XYZ file of N, CA and C in Angstrom:
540
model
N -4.365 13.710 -12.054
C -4.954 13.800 -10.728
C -4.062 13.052 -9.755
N -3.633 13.664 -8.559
C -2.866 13.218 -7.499
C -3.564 11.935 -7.063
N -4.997 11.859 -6.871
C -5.530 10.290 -6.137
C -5.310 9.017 -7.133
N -5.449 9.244 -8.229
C -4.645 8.253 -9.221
C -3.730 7.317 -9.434
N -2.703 8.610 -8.951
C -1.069 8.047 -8.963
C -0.796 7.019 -7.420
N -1.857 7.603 -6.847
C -1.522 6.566 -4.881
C -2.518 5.477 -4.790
N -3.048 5.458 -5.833
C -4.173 4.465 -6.017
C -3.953 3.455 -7.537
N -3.025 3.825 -8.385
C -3.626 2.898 -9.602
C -2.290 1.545 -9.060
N -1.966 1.273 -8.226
C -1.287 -0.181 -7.458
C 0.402 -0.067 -8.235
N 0.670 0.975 -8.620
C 1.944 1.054 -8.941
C 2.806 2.159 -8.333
N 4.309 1.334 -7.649
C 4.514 1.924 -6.745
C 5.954 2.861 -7.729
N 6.130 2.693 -8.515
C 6.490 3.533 -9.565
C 6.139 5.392 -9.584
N 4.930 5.417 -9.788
C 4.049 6.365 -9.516
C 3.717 7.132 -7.881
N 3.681 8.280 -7.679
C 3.839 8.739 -6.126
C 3.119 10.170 -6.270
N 2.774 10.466 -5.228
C 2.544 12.041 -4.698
C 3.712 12.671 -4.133
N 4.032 13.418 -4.376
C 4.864 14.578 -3.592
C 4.278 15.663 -3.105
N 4.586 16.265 -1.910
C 4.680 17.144 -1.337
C 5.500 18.623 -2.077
N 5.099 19.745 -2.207
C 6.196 20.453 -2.614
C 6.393 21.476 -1.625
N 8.002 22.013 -1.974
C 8.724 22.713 -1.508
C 7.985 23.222 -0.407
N 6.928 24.303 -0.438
C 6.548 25.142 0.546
C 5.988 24.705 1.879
N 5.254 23.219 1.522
C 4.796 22.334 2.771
C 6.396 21.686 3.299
N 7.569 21.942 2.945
C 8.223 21.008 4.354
C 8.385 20.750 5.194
N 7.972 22.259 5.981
C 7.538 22.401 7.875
C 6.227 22.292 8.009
N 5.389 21.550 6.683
C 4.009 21.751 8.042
C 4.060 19.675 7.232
N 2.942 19.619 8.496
C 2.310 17.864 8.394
C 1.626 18.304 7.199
N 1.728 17.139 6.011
C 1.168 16.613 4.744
C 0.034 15.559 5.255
N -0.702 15.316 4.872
C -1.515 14.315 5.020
C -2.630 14.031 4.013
N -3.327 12.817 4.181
C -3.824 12.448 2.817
C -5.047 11.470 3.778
N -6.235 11.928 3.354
C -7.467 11.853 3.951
C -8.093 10.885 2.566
N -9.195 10.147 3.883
C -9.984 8.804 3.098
C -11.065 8.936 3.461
N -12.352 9.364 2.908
C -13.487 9.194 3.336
C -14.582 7.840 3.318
N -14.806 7.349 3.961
C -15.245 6.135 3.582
C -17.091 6.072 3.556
N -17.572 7.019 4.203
C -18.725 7.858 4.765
C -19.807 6.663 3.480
N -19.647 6.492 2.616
C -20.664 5.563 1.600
C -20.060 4.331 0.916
N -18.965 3.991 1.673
C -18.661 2.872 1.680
C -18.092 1.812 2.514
N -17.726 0.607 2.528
C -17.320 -0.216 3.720
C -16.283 0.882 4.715
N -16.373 0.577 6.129
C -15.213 1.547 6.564
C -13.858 0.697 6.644
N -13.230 1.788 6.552
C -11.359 0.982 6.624
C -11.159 0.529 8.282
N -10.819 -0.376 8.223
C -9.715 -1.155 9.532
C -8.494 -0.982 9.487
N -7.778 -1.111 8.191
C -6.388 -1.112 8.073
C -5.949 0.351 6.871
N -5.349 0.878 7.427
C -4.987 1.633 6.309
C -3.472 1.164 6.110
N -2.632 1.576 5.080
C -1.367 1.371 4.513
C -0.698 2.345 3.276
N 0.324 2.828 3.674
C 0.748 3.962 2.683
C 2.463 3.057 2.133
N 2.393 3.107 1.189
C 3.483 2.679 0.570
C 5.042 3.671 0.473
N 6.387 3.452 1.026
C 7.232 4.584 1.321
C 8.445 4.242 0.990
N 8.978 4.840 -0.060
C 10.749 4.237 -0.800
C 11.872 5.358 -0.203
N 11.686 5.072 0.946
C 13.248 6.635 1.783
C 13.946 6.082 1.098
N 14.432 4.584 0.677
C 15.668 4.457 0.119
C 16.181 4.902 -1.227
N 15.092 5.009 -2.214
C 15.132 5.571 -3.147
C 14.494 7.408 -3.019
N 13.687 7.340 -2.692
C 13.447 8.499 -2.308
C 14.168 9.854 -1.282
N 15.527 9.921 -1.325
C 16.228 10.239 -0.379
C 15.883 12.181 -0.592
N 15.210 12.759 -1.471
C 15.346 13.963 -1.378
C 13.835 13.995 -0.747
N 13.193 13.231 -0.421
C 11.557 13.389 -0.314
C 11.189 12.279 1.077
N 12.460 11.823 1.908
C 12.141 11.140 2.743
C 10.734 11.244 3.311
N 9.993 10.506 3.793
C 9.181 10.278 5.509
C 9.715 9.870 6.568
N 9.455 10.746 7.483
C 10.186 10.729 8.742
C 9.449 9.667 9.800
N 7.887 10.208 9.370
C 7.140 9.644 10.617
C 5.719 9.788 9.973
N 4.793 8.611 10.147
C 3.378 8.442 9.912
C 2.393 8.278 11.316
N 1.063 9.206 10.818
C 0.307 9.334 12.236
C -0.982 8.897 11.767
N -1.952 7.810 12.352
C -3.530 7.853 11.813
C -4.081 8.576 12.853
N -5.136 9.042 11.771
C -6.023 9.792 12.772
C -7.515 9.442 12.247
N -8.573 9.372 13.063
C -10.161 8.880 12.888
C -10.954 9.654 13.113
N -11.633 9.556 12.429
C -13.234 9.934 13.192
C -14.254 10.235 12.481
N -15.904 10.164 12.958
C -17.190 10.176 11.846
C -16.716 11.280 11.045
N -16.124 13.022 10.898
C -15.886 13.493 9.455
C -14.702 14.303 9.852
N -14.260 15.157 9.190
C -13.015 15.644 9.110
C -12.903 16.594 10.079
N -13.473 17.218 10.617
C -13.808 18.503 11.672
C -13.345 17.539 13.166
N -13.868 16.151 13.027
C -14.060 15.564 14.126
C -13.058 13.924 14.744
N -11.588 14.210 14.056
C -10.775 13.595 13.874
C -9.457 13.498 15.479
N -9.731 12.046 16.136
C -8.994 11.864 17.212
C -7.535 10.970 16.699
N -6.292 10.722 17.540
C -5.590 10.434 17.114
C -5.727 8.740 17.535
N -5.589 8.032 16.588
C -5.575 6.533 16.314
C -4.733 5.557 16.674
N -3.426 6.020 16.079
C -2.464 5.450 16.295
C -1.426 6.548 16.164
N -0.278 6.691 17.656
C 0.677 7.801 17.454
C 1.617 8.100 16.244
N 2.469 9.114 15.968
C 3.085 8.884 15.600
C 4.457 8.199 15.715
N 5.003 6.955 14.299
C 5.402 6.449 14.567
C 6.859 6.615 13.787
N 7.963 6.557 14.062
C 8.900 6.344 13.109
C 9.410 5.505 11.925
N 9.601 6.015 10.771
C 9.579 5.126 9.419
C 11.581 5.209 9.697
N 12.182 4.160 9.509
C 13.608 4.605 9.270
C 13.934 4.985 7.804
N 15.266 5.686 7.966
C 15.411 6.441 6.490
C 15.734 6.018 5.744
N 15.889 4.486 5.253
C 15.950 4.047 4.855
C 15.137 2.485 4.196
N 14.146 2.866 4.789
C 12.731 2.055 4.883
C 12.420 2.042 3.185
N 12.060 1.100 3.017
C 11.009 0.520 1.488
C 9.943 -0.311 1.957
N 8.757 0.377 1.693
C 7.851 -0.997 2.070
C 6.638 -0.178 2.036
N 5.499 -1.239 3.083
C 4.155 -0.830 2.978
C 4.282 -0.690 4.857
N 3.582 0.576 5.296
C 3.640 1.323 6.564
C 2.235 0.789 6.841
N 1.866 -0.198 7.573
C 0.422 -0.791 7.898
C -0.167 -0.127 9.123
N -0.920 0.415 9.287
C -1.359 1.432 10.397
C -3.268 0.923 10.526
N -3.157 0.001 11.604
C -4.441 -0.283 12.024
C -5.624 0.579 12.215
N -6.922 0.652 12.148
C -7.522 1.706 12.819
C -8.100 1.214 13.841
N -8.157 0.320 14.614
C -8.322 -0.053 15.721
C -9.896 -0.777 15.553
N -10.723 -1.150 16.980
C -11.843 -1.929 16.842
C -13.006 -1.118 16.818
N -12.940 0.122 16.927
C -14.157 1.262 16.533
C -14.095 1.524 14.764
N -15.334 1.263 14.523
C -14.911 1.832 13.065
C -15.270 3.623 12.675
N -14.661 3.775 11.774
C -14.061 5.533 11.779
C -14.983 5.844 10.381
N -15.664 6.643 9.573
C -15.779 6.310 8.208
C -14.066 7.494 7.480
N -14.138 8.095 8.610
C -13.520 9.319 7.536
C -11.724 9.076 8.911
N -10.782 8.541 7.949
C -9.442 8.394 8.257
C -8.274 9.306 7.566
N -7.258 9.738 8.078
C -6.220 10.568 7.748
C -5.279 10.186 8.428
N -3.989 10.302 7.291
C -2.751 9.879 7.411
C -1.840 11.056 7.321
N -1.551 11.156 8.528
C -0.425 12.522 8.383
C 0.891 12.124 8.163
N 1.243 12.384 7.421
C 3.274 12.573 7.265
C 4.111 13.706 7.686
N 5.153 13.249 8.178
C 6.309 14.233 8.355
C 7.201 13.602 7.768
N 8.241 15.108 7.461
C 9.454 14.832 6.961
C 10.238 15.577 7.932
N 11.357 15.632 7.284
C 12.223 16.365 8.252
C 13.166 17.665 7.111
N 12.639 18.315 7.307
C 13.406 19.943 6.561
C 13.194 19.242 4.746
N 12.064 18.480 4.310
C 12.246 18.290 3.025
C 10.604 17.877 2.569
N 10.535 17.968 1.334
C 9.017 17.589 0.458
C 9.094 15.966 1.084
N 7.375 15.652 1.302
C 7.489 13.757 1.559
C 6.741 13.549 0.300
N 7.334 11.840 0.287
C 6.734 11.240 -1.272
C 6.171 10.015 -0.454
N 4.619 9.801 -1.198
C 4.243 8.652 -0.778
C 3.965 8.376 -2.068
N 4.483 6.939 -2.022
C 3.989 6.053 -3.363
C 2.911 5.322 -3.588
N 1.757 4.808 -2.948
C 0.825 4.018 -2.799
C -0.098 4.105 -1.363
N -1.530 4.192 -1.547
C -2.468 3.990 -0.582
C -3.412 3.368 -0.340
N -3.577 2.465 0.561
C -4.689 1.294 0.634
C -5.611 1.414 1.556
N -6.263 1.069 1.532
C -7.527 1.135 2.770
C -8.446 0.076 2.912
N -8.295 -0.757 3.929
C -8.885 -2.258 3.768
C -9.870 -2.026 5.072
N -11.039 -2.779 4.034
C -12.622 -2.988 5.680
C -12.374 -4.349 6.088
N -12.998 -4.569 7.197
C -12.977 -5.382 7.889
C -14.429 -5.896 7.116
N -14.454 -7.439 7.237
C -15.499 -8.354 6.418
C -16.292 -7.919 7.207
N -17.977 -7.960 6.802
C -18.797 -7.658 7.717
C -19.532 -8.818 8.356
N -18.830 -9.428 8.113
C -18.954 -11.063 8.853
C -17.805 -11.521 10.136
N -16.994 -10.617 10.114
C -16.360 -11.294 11.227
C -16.582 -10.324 12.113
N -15.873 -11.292 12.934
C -16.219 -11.071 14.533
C -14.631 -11.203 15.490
N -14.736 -10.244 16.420
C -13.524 -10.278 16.878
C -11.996 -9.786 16.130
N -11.153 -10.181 16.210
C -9.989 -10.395 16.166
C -8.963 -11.298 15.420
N -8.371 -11.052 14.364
C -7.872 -12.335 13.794
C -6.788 -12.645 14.334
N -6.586 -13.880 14.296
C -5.373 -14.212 14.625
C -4.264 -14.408 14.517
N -2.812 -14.454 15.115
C -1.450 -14.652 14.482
C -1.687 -15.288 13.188
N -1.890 -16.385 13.064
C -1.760 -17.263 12.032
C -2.242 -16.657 10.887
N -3.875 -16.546 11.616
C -4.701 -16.311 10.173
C -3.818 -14.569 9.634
N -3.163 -13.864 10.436
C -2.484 -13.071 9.748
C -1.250 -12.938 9.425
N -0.482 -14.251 9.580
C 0.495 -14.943 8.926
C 0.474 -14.969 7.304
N -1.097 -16.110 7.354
C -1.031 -16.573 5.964
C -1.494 -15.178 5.178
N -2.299 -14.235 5.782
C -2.765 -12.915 4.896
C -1.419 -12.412 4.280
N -0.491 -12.099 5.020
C 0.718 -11.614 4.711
C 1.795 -12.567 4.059
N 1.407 -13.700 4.163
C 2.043 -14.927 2.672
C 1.628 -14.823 1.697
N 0.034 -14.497 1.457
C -1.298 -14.481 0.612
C -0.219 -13.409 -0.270
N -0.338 -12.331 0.226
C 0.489 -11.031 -0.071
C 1.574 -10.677 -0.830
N 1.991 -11.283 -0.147
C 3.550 -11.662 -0.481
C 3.836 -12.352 -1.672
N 3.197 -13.751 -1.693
C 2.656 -14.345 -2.689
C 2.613 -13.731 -4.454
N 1.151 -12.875 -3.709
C 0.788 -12.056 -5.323
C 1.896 -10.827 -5.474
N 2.493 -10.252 -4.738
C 3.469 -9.224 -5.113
C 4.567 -9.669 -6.002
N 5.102 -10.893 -5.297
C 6.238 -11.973 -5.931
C 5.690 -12.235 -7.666
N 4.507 -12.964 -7.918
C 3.297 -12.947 -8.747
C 3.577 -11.449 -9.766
N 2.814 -10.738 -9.099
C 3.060 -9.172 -10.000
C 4.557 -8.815 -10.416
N 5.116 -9.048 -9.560
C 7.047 -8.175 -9.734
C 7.463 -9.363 -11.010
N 7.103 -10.088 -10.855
C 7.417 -11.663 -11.960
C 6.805 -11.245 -12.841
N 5.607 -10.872 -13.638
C 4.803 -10.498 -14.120
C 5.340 -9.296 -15.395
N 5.203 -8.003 -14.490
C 5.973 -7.048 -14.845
C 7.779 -7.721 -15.078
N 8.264 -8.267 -14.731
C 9.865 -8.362 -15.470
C 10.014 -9.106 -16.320
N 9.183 -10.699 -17.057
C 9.536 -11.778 -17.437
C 8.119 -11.545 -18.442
N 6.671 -10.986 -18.226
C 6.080 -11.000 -18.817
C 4.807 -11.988 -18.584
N 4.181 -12.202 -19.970
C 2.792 -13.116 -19.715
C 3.361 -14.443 -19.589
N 4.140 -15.080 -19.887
C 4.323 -16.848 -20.199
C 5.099 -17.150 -18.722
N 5.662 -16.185 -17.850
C 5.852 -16.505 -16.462
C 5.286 -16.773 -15.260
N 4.035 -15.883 -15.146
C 3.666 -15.950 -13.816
C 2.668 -17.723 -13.555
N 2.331 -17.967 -14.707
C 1.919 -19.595 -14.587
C 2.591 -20.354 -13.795
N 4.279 -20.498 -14.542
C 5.356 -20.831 -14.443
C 5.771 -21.012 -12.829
N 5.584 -20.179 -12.239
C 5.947 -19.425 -11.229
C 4.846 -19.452 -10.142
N 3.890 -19.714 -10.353
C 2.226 -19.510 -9.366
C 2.624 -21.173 -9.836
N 2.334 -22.065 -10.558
C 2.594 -23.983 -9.858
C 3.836 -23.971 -9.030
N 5.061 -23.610 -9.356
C 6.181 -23.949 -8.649
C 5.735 -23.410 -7.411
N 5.262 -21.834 -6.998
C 5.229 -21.495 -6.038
C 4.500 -22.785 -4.834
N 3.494 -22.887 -5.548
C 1.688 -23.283 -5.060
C 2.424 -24.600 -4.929
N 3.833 -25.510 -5.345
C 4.196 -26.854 -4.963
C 3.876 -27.898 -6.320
N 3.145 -27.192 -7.074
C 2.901 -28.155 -8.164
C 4.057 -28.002 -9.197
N 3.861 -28.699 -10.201
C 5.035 -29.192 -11.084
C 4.681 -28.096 -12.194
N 5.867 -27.750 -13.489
C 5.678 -26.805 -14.336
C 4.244 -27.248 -15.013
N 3.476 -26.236 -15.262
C 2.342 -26.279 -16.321
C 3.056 -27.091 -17.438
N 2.007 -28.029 -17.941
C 2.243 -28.618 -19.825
C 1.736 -27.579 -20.338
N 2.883 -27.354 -21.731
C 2.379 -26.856 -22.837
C 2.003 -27.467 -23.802
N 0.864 -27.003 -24.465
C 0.472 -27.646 -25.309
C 0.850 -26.817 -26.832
N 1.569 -27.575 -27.384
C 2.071 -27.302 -28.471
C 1.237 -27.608 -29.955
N 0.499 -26.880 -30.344
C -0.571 -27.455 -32.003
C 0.266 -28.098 -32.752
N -0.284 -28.644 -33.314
C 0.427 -29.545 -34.943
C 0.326 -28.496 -35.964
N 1.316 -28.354 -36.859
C 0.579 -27.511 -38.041
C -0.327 -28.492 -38.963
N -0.963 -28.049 -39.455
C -2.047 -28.493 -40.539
C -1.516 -29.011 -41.666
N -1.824 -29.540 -42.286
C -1.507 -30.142 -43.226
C -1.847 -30.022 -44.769
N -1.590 -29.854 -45.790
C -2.873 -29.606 -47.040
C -1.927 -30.168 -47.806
């Protein structure tokens, strides 16, 4: 199943577009209609590795259901050589049902990963620089965390989460063998 591969958090794994869609907009729709609604959406995009399947350009679009969808945020340009996560706000109205259109340019697009984050239903307003400083350290953080993880294995990311976090290496505790 295609929602799988943009959802199980590995950016390894991707959707493609094929051949026959290269002149029309691809897009990849989120219904949120029975659950928290999204604030932030984010599509994950490797042009650099992905050079036969570039994205050219990402567009959100909102609204209560699919029939009834205004544009959110324009479209924007990804460069072609972009790796990363494409963060596309949905602004301070909440939407339940969001869509992410892609273009390419004369080729299939590959998106590798899709997120969709609600806003707490406790806040209020607007967050701020900072507080979305540290979200995006927070982030950063656990990716560093995971990529460590996946290359070095289980006995690293400990290792690696004290040093990060300022504390000193974890003790190991080493058993005695037994004796008889």
């Amino acid at each position: 199943e295609m929602r799988a591969t943009l959802t199980d958090g590995m950016t390894d794994t991707f959707w493609e577009s094929g051949d026959a869609d290269k002149h029309r907009t691809k897009w990849i729709e989120i219904d949120a209609r029975e659950e928290s609604q999204p604030s932030v959406v984010c599509v994950h995009v490797d042009n650099s590795r992905d050079v036969g399947q570039r994205v050219s350009h990402c567009q959100l679009m909102a609204g209560p259901d699919s029939s009834s969808l205004e544009e959110v945020l324009p479209k924007t340009a990804v460069d072609k050589e972009y790796a990363g996560w494409v963060t596309m706000p949905v602004g301070a109205k909440t939407h339940p049902v969001v869509r992410v259109n892609i273009f390419s340019v004369d080729q299939p697009a590959r998106i590798r990963q899709v997120k969709a984050f609600a806003a707490q239903a406790d806040a209020v307003g607007v967050i701020s620089r900072e507080e979305g400083l540290q979200n995006r350290s927070a982030v950063a953080l656990q990716l560093f965390r995971d990529l460590t993880l996946k290359v070095f294995g289980e006995a690293e990311p400990a290792k690696v989460a004290a040093q990060a976090d300022g504390g000193a290496e974890p003790a190991v505790e080493e058993e005695e063998p037994e004796l008889r």
